[in-house]
XYZ file of C-alpha atoms in Angstrom:
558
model
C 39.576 163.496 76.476
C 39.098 163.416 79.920
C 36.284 161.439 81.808
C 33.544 163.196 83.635
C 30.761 160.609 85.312
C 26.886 161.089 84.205
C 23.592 159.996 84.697
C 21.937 158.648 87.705
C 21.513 155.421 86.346
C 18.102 155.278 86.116
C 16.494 154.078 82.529
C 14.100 157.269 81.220
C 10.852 156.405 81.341
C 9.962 156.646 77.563
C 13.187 154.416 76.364
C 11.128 151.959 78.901
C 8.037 152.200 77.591
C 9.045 151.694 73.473
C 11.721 149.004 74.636
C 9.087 147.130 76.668
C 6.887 147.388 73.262
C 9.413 146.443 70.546
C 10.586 143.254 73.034
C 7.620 142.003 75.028
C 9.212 139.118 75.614
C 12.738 141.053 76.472
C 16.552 140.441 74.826
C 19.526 139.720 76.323
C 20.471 143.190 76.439
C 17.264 144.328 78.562
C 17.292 140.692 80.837
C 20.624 141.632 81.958
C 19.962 144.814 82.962
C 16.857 144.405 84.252
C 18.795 141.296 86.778
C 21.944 142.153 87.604
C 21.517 146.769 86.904
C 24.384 148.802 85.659
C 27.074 146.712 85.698
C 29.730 149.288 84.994
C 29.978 152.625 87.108
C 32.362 155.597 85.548
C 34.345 155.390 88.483
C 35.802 152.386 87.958
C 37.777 153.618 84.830
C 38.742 157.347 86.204
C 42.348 156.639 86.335
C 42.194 155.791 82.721
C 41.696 159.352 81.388
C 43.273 162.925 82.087
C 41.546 165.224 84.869
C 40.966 168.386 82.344
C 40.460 168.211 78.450
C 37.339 167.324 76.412
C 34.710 165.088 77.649
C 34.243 161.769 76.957
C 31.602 159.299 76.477
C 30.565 156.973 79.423
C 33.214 154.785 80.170
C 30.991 152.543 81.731
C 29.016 152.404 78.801
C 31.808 152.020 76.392
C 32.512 149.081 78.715
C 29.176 147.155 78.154
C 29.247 148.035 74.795
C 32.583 146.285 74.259
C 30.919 143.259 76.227
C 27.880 142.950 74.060
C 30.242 143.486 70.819
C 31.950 140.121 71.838
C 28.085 138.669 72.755
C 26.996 139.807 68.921
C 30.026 139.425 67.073
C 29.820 142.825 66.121
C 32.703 145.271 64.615
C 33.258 148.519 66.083
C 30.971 149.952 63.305
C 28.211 148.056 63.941
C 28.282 147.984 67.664
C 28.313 151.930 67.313
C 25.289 151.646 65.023
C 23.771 149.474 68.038
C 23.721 152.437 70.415
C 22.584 155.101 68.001
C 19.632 152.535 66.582
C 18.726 149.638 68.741
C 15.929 150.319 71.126
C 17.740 147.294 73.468
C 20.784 148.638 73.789
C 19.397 152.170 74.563
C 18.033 150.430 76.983
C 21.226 148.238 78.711
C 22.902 151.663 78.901
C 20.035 153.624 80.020
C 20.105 156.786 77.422
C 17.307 159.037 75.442
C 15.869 157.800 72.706
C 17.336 160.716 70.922
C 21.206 159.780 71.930
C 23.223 159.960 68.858
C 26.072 157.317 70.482
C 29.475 157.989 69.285
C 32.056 157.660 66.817
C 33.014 154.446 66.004
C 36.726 155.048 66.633
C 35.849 155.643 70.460
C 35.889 151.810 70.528
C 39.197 152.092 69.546
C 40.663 154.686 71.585
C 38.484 152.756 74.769
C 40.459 149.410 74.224
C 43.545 151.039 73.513
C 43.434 152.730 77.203
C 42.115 149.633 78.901
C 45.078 148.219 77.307
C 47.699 150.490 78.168
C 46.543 149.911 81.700
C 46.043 146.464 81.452
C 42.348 147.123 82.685
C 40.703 144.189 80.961
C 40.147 142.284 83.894
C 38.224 145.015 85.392
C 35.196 144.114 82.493
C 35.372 140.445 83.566
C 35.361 141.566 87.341
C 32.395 143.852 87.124
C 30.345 141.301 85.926
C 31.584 138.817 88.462
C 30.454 141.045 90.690
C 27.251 141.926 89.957
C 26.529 137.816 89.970
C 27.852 137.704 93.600
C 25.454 140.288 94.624
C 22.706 137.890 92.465
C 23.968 134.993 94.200
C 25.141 133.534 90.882
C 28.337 133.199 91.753
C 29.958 131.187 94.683
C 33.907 130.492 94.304
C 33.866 127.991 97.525
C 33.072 124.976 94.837
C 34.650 123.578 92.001
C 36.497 125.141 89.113
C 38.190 123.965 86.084
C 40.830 125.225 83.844
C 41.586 124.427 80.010
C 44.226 126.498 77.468
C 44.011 126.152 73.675
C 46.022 127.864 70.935
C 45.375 131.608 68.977
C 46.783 132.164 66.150
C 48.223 135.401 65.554
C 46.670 138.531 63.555
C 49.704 138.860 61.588
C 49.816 136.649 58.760
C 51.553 133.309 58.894
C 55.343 134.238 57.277
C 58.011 131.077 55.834
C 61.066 132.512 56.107
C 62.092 134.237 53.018
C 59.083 136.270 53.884
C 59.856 137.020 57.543
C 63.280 138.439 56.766
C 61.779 140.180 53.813
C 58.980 142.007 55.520
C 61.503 142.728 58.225
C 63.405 144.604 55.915
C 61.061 146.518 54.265
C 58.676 147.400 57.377
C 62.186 149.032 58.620
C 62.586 150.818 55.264
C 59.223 152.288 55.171
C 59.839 153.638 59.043
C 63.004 154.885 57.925
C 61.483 156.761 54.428
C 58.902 158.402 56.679
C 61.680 159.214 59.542
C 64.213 160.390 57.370
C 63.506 160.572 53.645
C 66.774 162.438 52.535
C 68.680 160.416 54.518
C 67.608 157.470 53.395
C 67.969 157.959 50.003
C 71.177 158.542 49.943
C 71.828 155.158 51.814
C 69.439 152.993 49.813
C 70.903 150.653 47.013
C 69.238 151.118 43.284
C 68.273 147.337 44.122
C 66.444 148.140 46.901
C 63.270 149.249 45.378
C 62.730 146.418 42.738
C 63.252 144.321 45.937
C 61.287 145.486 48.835
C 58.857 148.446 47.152
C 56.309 146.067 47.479
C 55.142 142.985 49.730
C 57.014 139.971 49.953
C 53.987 138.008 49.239
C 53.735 139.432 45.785
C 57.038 138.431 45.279
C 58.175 134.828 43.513
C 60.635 133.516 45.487
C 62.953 130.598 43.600
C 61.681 127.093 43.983
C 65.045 125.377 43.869
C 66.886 125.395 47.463
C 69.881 126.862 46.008
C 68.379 129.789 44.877
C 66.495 130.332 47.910
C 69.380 130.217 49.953
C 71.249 132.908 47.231
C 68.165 135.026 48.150
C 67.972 134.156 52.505
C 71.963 136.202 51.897
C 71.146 138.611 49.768
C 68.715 139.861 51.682
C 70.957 139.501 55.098
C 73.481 141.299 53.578
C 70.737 144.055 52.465
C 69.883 143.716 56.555
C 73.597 144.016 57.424
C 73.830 147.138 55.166
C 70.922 149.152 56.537
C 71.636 148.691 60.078
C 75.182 149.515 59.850
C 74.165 152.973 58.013
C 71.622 153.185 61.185
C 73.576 152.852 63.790
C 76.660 154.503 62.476
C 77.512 158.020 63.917
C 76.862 160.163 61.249
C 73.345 159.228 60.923
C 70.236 161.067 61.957
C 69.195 161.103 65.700
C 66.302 158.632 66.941
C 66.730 156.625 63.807
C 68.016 153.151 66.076
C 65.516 153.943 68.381
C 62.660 153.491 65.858
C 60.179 150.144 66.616
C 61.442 148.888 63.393
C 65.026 149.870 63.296
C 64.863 147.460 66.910
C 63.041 144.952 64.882
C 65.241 144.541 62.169
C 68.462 144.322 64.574
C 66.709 141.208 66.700
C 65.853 139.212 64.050
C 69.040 140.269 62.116
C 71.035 138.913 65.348
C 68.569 135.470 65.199
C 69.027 134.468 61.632
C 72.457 136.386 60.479
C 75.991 135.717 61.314
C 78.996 136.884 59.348
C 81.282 134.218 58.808
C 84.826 134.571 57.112
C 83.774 138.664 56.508
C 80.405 137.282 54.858
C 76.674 137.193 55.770
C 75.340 133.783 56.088
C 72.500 132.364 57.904
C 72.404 131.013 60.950
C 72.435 127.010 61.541
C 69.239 125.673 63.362
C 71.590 124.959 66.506
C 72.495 128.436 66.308
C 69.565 130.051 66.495
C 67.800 131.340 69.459
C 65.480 128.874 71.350
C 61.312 129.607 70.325
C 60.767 131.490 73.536
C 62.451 134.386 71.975
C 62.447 133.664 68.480
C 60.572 136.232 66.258
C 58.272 135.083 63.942
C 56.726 138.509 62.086
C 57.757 141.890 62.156
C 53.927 143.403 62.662
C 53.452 141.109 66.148
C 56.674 140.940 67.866
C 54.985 139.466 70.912
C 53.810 136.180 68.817
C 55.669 133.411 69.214
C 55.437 129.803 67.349
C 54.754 126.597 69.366
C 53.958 122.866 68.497
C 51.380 121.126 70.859
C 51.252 117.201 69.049
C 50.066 118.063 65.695
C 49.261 121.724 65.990
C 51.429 124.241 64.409
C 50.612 127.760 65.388
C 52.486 131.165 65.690
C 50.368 133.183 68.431
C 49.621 133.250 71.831
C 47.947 130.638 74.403
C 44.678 131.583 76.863
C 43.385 129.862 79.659
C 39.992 129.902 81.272
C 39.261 129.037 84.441
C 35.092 128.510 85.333
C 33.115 127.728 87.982
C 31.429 124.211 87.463
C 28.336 123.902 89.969
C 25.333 122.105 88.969
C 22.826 124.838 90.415
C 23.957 128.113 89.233
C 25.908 129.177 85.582
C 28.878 128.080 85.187
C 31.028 131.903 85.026
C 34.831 132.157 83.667
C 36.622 133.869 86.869
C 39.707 133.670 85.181
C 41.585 134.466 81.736
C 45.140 134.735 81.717
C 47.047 135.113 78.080
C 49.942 134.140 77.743
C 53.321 133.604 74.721
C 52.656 130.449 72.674
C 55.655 128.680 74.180
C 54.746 128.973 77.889
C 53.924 125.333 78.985
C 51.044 124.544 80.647
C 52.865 122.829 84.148
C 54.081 126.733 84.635
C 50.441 128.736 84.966
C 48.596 126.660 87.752
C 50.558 128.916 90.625
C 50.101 131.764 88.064
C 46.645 131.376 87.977
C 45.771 130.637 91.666
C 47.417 133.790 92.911
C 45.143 135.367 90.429
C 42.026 134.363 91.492
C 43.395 134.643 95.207
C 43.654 138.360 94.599
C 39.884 138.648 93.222
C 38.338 136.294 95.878
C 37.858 133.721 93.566
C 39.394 130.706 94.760
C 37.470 127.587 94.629
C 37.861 124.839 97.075
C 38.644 121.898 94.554
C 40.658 122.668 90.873
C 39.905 119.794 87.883
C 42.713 120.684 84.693
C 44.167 117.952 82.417
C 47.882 116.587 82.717
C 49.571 119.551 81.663
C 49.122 121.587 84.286
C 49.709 119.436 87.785
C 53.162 119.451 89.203
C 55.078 118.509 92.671
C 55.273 122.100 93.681
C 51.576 123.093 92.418
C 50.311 120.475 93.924
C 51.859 121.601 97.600
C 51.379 125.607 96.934
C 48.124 124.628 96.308
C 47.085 123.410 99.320
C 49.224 125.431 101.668
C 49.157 128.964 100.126
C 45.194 128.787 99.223
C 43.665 125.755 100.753
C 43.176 124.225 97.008
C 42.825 120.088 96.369
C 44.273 120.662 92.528
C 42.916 117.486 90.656
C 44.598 116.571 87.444
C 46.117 113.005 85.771
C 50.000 112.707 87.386
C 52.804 112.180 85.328
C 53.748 108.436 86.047
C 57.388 107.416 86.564
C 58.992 106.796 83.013
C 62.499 105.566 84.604
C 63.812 102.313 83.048
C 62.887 100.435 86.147
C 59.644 101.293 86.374
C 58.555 99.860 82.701
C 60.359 96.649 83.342
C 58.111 93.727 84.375
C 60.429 92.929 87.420
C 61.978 96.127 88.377
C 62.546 98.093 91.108
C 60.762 102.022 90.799
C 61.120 104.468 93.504
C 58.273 102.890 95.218
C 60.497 99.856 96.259
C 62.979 102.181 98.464
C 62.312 102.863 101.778
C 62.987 106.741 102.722
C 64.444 107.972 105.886
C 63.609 111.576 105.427
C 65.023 112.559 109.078
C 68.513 110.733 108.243
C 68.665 111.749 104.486
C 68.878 107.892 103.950
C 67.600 105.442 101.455
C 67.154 101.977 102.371
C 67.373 99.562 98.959
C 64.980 96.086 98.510
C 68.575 94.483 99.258
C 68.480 96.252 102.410
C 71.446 98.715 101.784
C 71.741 102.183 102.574
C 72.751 105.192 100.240
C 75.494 107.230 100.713
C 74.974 110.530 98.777
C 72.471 112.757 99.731
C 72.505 116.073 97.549
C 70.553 118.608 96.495
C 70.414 119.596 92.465
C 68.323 120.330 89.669
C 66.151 118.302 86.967
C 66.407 119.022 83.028
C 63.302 121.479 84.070
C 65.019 123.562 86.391
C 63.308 122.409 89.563
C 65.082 121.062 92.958
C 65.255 117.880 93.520
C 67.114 115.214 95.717
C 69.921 112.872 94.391
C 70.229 109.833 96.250
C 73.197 107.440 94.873
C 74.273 104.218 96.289
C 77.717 102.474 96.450
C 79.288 101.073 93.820
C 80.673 98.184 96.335
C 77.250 97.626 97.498
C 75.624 97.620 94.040
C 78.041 95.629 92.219
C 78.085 92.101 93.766
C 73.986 92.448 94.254
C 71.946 89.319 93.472
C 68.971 91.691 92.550
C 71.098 94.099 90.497
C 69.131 92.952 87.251
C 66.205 94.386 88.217
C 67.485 97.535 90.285
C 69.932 99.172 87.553
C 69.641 98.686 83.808
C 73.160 99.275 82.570
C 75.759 96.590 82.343
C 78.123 98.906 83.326
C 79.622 97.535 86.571
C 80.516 100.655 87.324
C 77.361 102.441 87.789
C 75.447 102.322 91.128
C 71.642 102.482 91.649
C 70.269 106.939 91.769
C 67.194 107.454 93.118
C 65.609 111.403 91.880
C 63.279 112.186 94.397
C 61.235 115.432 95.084
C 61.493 117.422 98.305
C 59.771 116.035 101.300
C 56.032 117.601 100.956
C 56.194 117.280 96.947
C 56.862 113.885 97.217
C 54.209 112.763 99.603
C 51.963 114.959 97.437
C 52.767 113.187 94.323
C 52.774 109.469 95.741
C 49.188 110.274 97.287
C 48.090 111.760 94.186
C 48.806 108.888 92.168
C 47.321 106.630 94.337
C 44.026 108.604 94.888
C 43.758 108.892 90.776
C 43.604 104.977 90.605
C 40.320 104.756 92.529
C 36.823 104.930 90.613
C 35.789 107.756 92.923
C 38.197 109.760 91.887
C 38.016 108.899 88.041
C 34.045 109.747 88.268
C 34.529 112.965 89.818
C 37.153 113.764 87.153
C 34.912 113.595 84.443
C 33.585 116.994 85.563
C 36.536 118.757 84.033
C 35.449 117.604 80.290
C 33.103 120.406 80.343
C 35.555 123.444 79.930
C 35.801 121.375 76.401
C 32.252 123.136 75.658
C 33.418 126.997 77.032
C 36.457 126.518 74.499
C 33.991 125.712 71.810
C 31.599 128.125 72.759
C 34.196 131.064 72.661
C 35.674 129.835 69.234
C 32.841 129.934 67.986
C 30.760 133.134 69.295
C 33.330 135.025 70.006
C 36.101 134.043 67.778
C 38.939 133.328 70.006
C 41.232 131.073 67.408
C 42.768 134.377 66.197
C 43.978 137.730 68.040
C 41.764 140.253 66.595
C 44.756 143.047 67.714
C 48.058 142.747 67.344
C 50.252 142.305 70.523
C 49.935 140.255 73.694
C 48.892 143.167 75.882
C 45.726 143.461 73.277
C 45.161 139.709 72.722
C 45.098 139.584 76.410
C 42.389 142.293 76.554
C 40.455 140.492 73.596
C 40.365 137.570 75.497
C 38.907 139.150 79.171
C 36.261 140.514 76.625
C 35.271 137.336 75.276
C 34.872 135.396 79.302
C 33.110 139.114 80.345
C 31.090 137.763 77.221
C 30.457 134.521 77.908
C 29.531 135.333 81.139
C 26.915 137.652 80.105
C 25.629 134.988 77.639
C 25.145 132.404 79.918
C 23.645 134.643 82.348
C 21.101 135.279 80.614
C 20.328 131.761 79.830
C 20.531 130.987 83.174
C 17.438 133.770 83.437
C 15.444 132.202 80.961
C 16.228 128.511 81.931
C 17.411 127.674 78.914
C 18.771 124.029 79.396
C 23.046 123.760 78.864
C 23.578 122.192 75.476
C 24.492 118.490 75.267
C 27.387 116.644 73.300
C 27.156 117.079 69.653
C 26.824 113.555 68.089
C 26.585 112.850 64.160
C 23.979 111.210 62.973
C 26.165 108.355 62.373
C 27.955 108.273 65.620
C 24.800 107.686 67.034
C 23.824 104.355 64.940
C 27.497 102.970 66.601
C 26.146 99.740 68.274
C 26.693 99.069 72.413
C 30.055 97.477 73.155
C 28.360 94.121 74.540
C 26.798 93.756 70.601
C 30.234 94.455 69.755
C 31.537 91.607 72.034
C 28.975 89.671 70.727
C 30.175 89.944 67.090
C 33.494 89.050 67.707
């Protein structure tokens, strides 16, 4: 299809005049459009579709209509039924009363090219935009930033069935690549073992078994990708999705050992960053966060939080399950840098400030990032009596530290922490160390041998950190943090309206574009509620939460 702009923009008159009847006092649909106008132009998505071939609907309207899909909760069937039958949406999009819509598959096909493109953001953006114009949106202010855990659309696979459905997704590629082929590769055993799902299979209860199985079905692996990749087989059949599949997660979880296939040892495996955990989402991974299990993806929102105008997400970035928080706040920044959305202060929780945020912050954007500091775990530090790095005096200029004994360090190098990021190694002498008076409380070892290391950050991180830490002790600062609680609610809010706990598409490229969808949605929704000055919800508290009695009765009763 290729994409051909229409319309003026204008709403016909008589879609006005029944619209205005059927909703005197207006829906969201018609409030938006009626504040902030077309909100999508078919410009903006021209280098999405081919110059000749047949037309296709608006793009801008297959835009909005994705947006108020996520506002309704709606399925592609029913948001196409929207366009052909609701008088509101006619009216958000500006057609005839007589406009038949579309297919419901052009939601499909829409997504798919904003994905390939990785266009999503362009939906959030438009919208952004259109509240600048309203003065809605001002990114000068404060902003905060939360993540939280989707699950996966694939179902959740134990082993037996990962390798399983591995195996038999690749066989079902290969029956439909090369039938004859295959047939005369396949085993007899084959097809009273993976014909059908491995969830309709009963798997052994007793370990033993279940391990007899984990090899059989490696060396059924072993088998089918040797006959793949050998020479005399059919051309294009390694380069199949599945084939590809079947050979990573083969390499993951198979070994041959003494001319056998066993199973790899948990040491042995690949770490969870590139781990495969289902064949039909090879872009999920699986991730622990305390006591959350999850195999899936992460997002984080970033919103505006102003106290006279809606609080808008500027900012959704998707990411792998196993990317840590401390890695996206530089990520994110130079995001909203390139889409003018920087805001002058950034609230997150403790996972996300480090040393070298902290500094890029401030000198690459001119951003205070706010966020509980990692306090110094050494050995030192927890004893009653000990010396942290706080009792050192640094001579940056000389590369010197001065101890509480009053004696200077002799190594000054440069290395890496456990993490991977530069820091300084400061080490003392063992002659100076040894004989201290104070040693006790300076190095817990009783090894004689071992003098006193300081780790310290680079110049600017460190001066960032120790201010940081002291600032976060003050009650100003523990007030103003209290503003960052309130991405809590947008979390909520999109879990539940939107339903952002699981990837409605398979793949991180679509996830990702689910997730700009729901914050373009969002957005919408709480446009429109700034409109109608409907008041922002309040804490949720149970019934019986609220009979808990004041802490001074509580006093009392002790």
């Amino acid at each position: 299809m290729s994409m051909q702009p229409k319309g003026s923009g204008e709403i016909p008159a008589e879609t006005v005049r029944v619209a205005r009847a059927a909703f005197p006092k207006g829906s969201l649909a018609i409030r938006v459009r009626d504040e902030l106008g077309p909100l999508f132009r078919d410009e903006e998505f021209t280098d999405l579709f081919p110059v000749r071939g047949r037309p296709a609907w608006s793009p801008g309207g297959l835009a909005l209509v994705s947006v108020l899909q996520f506002v309704e909760g709606l399925t592609d069937r029913q948001a196409a039924e929207a366009v052909r039958a609701r008088i509101d949406f006619k009216y958000a999009l500006g057609l005839e009363l007589d406009d038949p819509g579309f297919d419901f598959s052009v939601l499909s096909e829409f997504r798919d090219r904003l994905a390939g493109a990785e266009a999503g953001r362009r939906v959030l953006d438009g919208i952004l935009a259109a509240a600048r114009e309203k003065r809605m949106f001002k990114s000068t202010g404060r902003a905060r930033t939360d993540s939280t855990h989707v699950l996966s659309a694939a179902r959740e696979l134990c082993w037996l069935e990962m390798v399983a459905e591995t195996l038999r997704s690749a066989l079902n590629a290969l029956a439909q690549a090369a039938p004859a082929w295959l047939s005369g590769v396949a085993e007899p055993e084959w097809f009273r073992h993976y014909a059908t799902r491995a969830e309709d299979t009963r798997f052994p209860t007793s370990r033993v078994k279940r391990d007899e199985v984990g090899e059989r079905i490696g060396r059924d692996g072993m088998c089918l990708l040797s006959a793949a990749f050998s020479a005399d087989a059919p051309a294009g059949l390694r380069g199949l999705a599945e084939v590809e599949t079947l050979r990573q997660v083969w390499v993951q979880h198979f070994h041959h050992v003494d001319g056998e296939v066993r199973r790899r040892g948990p040491k042995d495996r690949p770490p969870g960053a590139l781990r495969l955990v289902t064949p039909y989402d090879t872009d999920a991974r699986g991730s622990v966060k305390r006591d959350t299990m999850w195999d899936g993806y992460k997002v984080h929102f970033t919103e505006t939080c102003e106290p006279d105008a809606p609080n808008l997400i500027t900012n959704v970035a998707t990411t792998a399950s196993t990317v840590q928080d401390r890695s996206m706040a530089e990520t994110i920044h130079h995001q909203l840098a390139a889409r003018d959305c920087l805001p002058a202060e950034h609230w997150v929780d403790a996972g996300y400030p480090t040393a070298p945020a902290l500094v890029s912050a401030r000198r690459d954007h001119g951003i205070a990032l706010h966020g509980p500091i990692q306090a110094d775990n050494s050995a030192q530090t927890s004893a009653e009596d000990g010396f942290a790095q706080d009792a050192f005096t640094i001579d940056w200029d000389n590369q010197q530290a001065t101890c509480p004994g009053g004696r200077t360090s002799t190594t000054w190098s440069e290395r890496l922490s456990q993490r991977g990021q530069p820091v300084l190694r400061v080490v003392f002498s063992v002659s100076d160390c040894r004989p201290c008076t104070m040693r006790q409380a300076c190095i817990n070892t009783p090894n004689l041998k071992r003098p006193r290391e300081l780790r310290l950050r680079r110049h600017d991180e460190h001066h960032a950190l120790q201010a940081a830490r002291a600032e976060q002790q003050t009650d100003a600062w523990k007030d103003r943090y209290k503003v960052r609680a309130g991405v809590e609610g947008t979390m909520s809010q999109a879990v539940q309206r939107c339903g952002l706990r699981r990837s409605r598409y398979r793949g991180l490229a679509k996830t990702s574009l689910q997730h700009q969808l729901t914050g373009a949605a969002i957005n919408l929704a709480r446009i429109d509620a700034h409109i109608t000055g409907t008041p922002r919800a309040r804490t949720r508290t149970s019934h019986f939460a609220a009979l808990r009695p004041a802490e001074r009765n509580l006093d009392r009763a002790k």
